[in-house]
XYZ file of C-alpha atoms in Angstrom:
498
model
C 4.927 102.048 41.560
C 5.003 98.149 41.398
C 5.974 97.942 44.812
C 2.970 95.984 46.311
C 2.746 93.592 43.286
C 4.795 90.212 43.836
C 7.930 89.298 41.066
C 6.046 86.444 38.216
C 8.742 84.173 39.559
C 7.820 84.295 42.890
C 3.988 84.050 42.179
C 5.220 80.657 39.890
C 7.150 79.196 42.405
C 4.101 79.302 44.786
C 1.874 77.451 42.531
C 4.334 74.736 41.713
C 4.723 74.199 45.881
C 0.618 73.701 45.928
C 0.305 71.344 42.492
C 2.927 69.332 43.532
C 1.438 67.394 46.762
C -1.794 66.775 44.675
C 0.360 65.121 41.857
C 2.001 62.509 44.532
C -1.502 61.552 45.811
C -2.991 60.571 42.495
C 0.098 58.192 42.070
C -0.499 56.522 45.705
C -3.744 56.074 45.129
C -3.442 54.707 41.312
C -0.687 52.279 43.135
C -2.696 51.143 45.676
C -5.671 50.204 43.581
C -3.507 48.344 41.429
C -1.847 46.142 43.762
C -5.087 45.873 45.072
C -6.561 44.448 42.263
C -3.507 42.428 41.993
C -3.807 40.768 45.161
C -7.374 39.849 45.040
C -6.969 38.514 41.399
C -4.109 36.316 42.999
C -6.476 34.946 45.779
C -9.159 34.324 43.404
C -6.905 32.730 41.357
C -5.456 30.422 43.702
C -8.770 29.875 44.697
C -10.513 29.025 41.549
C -7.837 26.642 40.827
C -8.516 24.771 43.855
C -11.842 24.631 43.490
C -11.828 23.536 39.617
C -8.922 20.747 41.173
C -11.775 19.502 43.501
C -14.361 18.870 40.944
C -12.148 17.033 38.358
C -10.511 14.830 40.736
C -11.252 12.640 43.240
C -10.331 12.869 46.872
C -6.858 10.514 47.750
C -9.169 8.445 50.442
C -12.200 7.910 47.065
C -9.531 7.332 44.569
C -9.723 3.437 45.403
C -13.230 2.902 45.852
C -13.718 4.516 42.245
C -11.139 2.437 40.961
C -12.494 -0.968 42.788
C -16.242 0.195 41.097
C -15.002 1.338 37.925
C -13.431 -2.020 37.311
C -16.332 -3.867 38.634
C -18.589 -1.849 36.136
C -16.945 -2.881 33.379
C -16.852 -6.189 34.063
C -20.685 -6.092 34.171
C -20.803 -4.364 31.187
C -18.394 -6.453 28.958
C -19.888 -9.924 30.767
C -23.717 -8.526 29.758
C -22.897 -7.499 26.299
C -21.013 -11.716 25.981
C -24.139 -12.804 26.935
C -25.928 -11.423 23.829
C -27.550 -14.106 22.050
C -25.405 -12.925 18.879
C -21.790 -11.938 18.960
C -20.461 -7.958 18.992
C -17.379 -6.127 18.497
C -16.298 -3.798 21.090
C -14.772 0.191 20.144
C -13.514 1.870 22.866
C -12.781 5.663 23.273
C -11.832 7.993 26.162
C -11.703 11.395 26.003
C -10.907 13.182 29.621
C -13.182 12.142 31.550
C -15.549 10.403 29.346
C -15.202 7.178 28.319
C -17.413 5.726 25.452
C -17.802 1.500 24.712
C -19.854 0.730 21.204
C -21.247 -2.786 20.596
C -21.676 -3.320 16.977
C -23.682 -6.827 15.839
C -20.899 -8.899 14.025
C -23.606 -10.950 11.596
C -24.942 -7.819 10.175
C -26.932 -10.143 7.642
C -29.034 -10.879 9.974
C -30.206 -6.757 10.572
C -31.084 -5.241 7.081
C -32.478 -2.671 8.571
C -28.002 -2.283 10.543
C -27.214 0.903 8.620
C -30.005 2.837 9.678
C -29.747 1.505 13.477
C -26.257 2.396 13.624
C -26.859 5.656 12.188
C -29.474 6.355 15.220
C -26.981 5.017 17.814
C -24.337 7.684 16.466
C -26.999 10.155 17.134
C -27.985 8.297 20.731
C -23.982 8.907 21.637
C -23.418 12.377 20.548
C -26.408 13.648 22.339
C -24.713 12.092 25.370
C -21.793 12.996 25.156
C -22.782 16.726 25.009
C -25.375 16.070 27.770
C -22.324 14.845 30.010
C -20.332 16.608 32.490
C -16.457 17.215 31.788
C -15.928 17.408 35.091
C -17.497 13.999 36.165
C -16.075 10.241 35.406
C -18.937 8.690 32.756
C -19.415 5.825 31.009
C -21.525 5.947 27.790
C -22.180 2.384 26.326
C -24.298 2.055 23.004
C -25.569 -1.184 21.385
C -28.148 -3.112 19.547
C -30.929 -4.465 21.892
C -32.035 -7.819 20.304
C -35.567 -9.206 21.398
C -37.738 -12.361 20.513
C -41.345 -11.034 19.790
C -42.552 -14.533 18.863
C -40.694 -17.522 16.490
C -40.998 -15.315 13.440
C -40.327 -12.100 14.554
C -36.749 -10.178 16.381
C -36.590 -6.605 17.087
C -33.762 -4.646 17.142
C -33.406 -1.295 18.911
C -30.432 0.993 19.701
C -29.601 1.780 23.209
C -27.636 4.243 25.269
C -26.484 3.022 28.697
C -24.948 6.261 30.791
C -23.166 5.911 34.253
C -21.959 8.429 36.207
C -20.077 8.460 39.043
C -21.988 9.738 42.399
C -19.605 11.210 45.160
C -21.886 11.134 47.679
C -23.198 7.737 47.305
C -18.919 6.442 45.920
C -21.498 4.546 43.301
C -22.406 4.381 39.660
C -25.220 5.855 39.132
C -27.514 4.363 35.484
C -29.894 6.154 33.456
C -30.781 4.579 29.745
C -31.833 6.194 26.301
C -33.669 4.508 24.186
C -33.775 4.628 20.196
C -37.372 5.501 19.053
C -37.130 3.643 15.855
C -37.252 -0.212 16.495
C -36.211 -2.558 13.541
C -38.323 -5.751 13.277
C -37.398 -8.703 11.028
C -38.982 -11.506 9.947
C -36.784 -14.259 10.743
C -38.175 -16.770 7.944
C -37.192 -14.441 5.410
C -34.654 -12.233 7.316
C -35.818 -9.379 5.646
C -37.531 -6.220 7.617
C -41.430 -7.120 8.463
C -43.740 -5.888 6.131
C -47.667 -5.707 5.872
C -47.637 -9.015 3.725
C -46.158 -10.948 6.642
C -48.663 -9.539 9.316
C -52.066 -9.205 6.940
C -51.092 -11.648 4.211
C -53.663 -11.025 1.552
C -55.772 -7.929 -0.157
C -58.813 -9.390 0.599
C -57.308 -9.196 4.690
C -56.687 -5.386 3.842
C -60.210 -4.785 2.214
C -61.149 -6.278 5.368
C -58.727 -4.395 7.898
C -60.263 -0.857 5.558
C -63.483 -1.358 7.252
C -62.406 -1.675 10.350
C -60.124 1.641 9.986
C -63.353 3.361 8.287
C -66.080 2.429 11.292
C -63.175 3.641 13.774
C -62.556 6.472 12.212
C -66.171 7.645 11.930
C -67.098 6.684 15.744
C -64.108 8.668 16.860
C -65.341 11.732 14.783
C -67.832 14.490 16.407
C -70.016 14.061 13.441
C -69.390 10.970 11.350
C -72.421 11.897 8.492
C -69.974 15.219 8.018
C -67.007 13.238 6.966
C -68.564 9.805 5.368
C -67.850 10.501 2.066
C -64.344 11.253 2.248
C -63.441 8.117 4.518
C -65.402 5.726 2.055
C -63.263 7.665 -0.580
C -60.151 7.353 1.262
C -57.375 5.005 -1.043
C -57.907 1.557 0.405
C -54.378 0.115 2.615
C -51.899 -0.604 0.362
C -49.376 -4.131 1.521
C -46.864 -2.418 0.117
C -47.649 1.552 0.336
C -48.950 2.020 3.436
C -46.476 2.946 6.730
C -46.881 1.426 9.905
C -45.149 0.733 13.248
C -45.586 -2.237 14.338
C -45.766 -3.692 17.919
C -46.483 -6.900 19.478
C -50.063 -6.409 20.058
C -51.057 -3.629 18.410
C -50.181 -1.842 14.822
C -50.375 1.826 13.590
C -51.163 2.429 10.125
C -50.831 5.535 8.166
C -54.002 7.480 6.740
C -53.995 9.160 3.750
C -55.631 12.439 3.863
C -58.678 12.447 5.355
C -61.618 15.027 6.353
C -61.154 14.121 9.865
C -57.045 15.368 9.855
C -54.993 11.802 11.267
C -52.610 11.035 9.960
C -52.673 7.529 12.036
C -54.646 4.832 13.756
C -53.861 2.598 15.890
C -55.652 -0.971 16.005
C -55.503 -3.409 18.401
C -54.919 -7.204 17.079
C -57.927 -7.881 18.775
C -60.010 -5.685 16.309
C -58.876 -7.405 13.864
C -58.081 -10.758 15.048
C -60.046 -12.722 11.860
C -57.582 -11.157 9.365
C -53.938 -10.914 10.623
C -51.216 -13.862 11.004
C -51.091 -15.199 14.164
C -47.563 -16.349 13.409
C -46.179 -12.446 13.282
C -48.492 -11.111 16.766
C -48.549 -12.053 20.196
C -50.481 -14.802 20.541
C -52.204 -13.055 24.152
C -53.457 -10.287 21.753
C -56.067 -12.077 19.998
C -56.554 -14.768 22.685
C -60.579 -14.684 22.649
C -60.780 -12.308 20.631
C -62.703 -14.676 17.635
C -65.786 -17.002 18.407
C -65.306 -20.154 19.663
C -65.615 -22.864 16.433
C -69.325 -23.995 15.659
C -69.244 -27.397 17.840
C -69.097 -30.259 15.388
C -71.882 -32.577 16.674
C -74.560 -29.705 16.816
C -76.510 -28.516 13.720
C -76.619 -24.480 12.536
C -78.390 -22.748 9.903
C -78.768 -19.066 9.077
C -81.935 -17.373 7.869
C -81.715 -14.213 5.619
C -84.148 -11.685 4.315
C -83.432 -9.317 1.462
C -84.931 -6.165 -0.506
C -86.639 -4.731 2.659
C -87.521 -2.724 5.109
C -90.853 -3.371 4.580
C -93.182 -1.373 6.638
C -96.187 -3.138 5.535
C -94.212 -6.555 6.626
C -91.166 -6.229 8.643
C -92.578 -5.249 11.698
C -94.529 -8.211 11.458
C -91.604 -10.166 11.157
C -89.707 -9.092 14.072
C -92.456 -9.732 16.011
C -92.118 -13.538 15.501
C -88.633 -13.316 15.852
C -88.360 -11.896 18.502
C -91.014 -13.922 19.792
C -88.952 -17.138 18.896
C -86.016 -16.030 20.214
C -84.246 -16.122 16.806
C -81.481 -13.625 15.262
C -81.146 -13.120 11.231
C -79.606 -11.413 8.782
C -81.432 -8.513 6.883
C -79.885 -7.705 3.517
C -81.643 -4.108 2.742
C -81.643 -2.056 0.337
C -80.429 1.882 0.611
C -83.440 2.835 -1.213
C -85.483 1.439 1.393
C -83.163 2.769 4.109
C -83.616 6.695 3.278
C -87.327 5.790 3.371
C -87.327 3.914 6.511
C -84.648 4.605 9.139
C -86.655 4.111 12.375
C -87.249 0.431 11.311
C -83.616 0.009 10.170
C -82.817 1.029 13.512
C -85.188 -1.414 14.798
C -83.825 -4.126 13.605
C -80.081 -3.429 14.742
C -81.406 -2.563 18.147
C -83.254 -6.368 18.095
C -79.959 -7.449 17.466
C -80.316 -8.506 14.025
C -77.401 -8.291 11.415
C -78.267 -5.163 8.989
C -75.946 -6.240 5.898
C -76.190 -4.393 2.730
C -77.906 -5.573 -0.737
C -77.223 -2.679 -2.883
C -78.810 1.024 -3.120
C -81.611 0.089 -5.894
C -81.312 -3.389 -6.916
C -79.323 -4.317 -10.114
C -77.643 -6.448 -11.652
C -73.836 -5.302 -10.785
C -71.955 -7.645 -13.341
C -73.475 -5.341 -16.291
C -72.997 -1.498 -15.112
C -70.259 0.310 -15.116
C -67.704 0.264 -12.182
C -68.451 4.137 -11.156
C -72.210 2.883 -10.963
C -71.219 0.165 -9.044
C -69.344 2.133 -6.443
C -72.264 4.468 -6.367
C -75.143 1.474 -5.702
C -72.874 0.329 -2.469
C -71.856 3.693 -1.152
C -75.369 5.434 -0.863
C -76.074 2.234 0.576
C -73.170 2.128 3.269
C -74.306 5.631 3.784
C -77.989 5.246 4.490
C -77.217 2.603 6.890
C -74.830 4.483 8.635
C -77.095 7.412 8.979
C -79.989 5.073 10.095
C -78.102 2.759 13.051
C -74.514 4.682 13.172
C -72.391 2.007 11.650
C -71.651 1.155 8.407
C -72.687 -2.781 7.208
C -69.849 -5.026 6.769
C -71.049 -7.670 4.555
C -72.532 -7.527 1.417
C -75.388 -9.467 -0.928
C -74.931 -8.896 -4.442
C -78.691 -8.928 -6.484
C -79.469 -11.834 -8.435
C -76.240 -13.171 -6.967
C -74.388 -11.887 -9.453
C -70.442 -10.837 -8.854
C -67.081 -10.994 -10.422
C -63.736 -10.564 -9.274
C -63.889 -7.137 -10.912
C -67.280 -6.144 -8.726
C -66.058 -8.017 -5.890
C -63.319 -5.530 -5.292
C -65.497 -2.492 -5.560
C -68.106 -3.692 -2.972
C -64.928 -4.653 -0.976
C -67.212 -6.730 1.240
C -67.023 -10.462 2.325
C -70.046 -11.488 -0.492
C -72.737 -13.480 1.407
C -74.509 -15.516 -1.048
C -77.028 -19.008 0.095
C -77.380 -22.654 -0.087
C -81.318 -23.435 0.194
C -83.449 -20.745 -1.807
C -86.886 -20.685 -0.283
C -88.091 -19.504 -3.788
C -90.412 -17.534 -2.293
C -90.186 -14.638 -4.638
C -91.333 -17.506 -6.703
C -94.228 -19.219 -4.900
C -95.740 -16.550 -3.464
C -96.989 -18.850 -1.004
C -96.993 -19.953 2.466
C -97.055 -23.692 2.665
C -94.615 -23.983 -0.618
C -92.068 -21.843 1.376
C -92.171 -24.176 4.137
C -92.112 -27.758 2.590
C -89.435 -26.152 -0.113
C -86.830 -25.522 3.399
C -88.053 -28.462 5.010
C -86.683 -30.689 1.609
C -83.880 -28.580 1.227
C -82.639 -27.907 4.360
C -78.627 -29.254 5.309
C -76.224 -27.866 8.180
C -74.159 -25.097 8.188
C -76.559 -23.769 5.338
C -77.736 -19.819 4.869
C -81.221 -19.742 3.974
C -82.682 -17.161 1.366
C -85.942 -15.211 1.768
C -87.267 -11.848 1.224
C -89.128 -9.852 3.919
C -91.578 -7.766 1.311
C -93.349 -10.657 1.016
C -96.523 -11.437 3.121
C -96.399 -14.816 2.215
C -92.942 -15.286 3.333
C -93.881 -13.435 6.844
C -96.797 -15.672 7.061
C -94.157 -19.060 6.975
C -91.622 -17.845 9.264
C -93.366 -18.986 12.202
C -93.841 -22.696 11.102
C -90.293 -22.749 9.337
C -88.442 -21.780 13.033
C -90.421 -24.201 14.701
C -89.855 -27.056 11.883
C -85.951 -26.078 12.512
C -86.023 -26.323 16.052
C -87.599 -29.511 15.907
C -84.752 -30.732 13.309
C -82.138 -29.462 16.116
C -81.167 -26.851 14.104
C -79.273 -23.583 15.742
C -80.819 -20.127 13.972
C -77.618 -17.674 13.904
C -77.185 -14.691 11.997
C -74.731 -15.713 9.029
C -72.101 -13.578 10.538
C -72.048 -16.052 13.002
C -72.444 -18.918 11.545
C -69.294 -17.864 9.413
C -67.272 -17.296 12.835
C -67.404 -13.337 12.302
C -64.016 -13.667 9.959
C -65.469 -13.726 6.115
C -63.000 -12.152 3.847
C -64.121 -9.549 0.773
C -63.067 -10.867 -2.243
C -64.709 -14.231 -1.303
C -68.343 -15.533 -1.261
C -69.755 -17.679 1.365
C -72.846 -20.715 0.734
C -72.539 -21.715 4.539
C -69.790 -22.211 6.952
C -68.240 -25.072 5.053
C -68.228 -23.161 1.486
C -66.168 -20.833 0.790
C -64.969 -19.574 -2.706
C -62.634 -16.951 -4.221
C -64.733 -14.562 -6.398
C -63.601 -15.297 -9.896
């Protein structure tokens, strides 16, 4: 019955002969892949290692020539850092293929500003050390740089010299890293520079804030937009306000402002009437001021307040302009708002436009808002009219204190030989009173809303002339350097507002 059926053990048997060849094949191939990957991890191996041999050392036949330049490099180094004009100490450290040389001043006295440098060279170093190669022979060298400005000023900067060795060239090859703070000091005091040593005085600053107000306002799309927060702008402080200095040049920081810097720059040469000449480079301001009035020539300035005028101040440039003569107009903002095109006249005649106050009072007996007010509207009228904003300043009546002097924050032009022709109303007294009183290097005080004055001008230029007199604007005849805080009679009279 179970003839044609095979026995279970044969059946068995016959699977166990077809499983078995299958097994052996798995384990040839899983040993073959092994000792495959084991032979080509070898080679790579051995190969990386070579490789990585080659870049961290030198060939036998270079191992000289480095050795010859290496010494010869430090040599240079260790001679250049002996020549310093002040003495260092040297700290060495290698680490593989890196070796690092500090230079540290040894009179650190002389640096105030030492802790801070060194601090920044620390930086200088780490960031080259991590920017280095491990696999390449460097030098790193850090130090002070020491440089003369002028007499009264050293700087001080940290420095990063890196060399690396080039294979192809078997040279060093030089890159430096320079600190981006610089430490000046002021070698009479050998303390760090400050804004007293370069601008010396408040009335200098008061000076220097016009300068930074009229920049700031040219450089802005639309200067009437942003007036009234520059005039408002917290005047510079000697010893609140930041500043790099340089050379030729000096940054200042700005307060917050409607046009957004935070900084100006100014060239000496802006500024050349109000800085110390000691603490800048002497090239910067070279030409920058007027030649001195010469000695054996005669100048006088003539003035005119309380205008425009339209009924007379046409009429007066006219004759001056006829007579080749420049003066000095002391308006009033009142006048201004009323009568721009003539303000703008007069500037583009190249007359002085100065400013006399907004409505006329007497500033010693209002209050100091009102007082701020009265030369404000004024500055802005006259910027509106001619696009710059008037630099000096006539107080009415001549009246200022040290109190009002520091509001206007304006050199405070006052005169020597009063026409009194807001007296006289009349022609020939105006002339014979200048003719009497008359002297050199005098400023000369009329008004322009007078007919009567209009009517003498003519005769008083030509009397001048005749007398050898020079007519300047009083700007000029004051060499373009008056100081707020100070009133002027002439070029020879100067006084501190008291």
């Amino acid at each position: 019955m179970h003839r044609n059926k095979h026995p279970r053990g044969t059946r068995n048997s016959r699977h166990e002969k077809k499983k078995y060849p299958f097994s052996k094949k798995i384990i040839f191939i899983t040993t073959f892949t092994i000792s495959f990957i084991l032979i080509c991890g070898g080679v790579y191996a051995i190969y990386a290692m070579q490789h990585t041999q080659k870049e961290i050392s030198l060939p036998e036949d270079e191992e000289e020539q480095y050795e010859q330049k290496e010494t010869s490099l430090l040599e240079k180094i260790r001679k250049k850092q002996h020549h310093e004009d002040f003495e260092t100490t040297e700290q060495e450290k290698t680490e593989g293929n890196i070796q690092t040389l500090i230079y540290e001043p040894v009179a650190a006295d002389s640096i105030p500003q030492l802790p801070a440098i060194k601090t920044e060279l620390t930086t200088l170093i780490d960031i080259a050390q991590k920017n280095s190669s491990k696999k390449t022979e460097t030098k790193l060298v850090g130090y002070v740089k020491r440089e003369k400005i002028n007499e009264q000023v050293f700087s001080y900067q940290p420095i990063v010299d890196t060399y690396t060795w080039d294979r192809e060239k078997e040279d060093w090859s030089e890159k430096t890293e320079h600190g981006k703070n610089t430490a000046f000091v002021n070698q009479k005091t050998k303390q760090p520079l400050c804004l007293q040593d370069i601008f010396m005085s408040e009335a200098n600053t008061l000076a220097i804030q016009q300068v930074v107000q009229q920049k700031l306002l040219s450089e802005s799309p639309d200067g009437n937009a942003v007036i009234d927060g520059i005039l408002n702008m917290p005047s510079i402080s000697l010893d609140g306000t930041a500043f790099t200095y340089y050379s030729d040049k000096i940054s200042l920081g700005l307060p917050e402002n409607p046009t957004g810097k935070t900084e100006i720059t100014l060239p000496y040469n802006e500024i050349a009437g109000y800085v110390n000449p000691e603490f800048i480079d002497a090239d910067s301001i070279k030409d920058a001021l007027p030649k001195p009035l010469e000695s054996d020539k005669k100048y006088i300035s003539l003035t005119f307040d309380d205008g425009p005028n339209p009924d007379t101040t046409p009429r007066l440039l006219d004759i001056l302009k006829e007579k080749g003569v420049k003066a000095t107009f002391f308006i009033l903002g009142q006048n201004v708002v009323k009568h721009e095109s003539l303000v703008k006249r007069v500037a583009d005649e190249g007359h002085e436009v100065a400013s006399h106050s907004y409505s006329h009072p007497q500033l010693t007996g209002i209050d100091a808002q009102t007082v701020k007010e009265e030369v404000q509207n004024t500055d802005k009228a006259i910027y509106h009219a001619i696009g710059k904003l008037p630099t000096d300043f006539r107080p009415p009546y001549g009246a200022v204190n040290k109190d009002v002097a520091a509001i206007i924050g304006k050199p405070i032009i006052q005169w020597s030989v009063d026409s009194q022709d807001w007296q006289s109303h009349n022609a020939q007294a105006i002339i014979k009173r200048i003719d009497e009183t008359a002297y050199n290097d005098t400023i000369v005080l009329m008004h322009d809303i007078h007919p009567e004055t209009v009517d003498a001008v003519s005769t008083v230029i030509d009397h001048l002339h005749a007398e050898g007199y020079e007519i300047l604007p009083s700007k000029e005849l004051l060499g373009k350097k008056a100081k707020p805080l100070h009133m002027y009679y002439g070029s020879n009279d100067e006084r501190l507002v008291q």
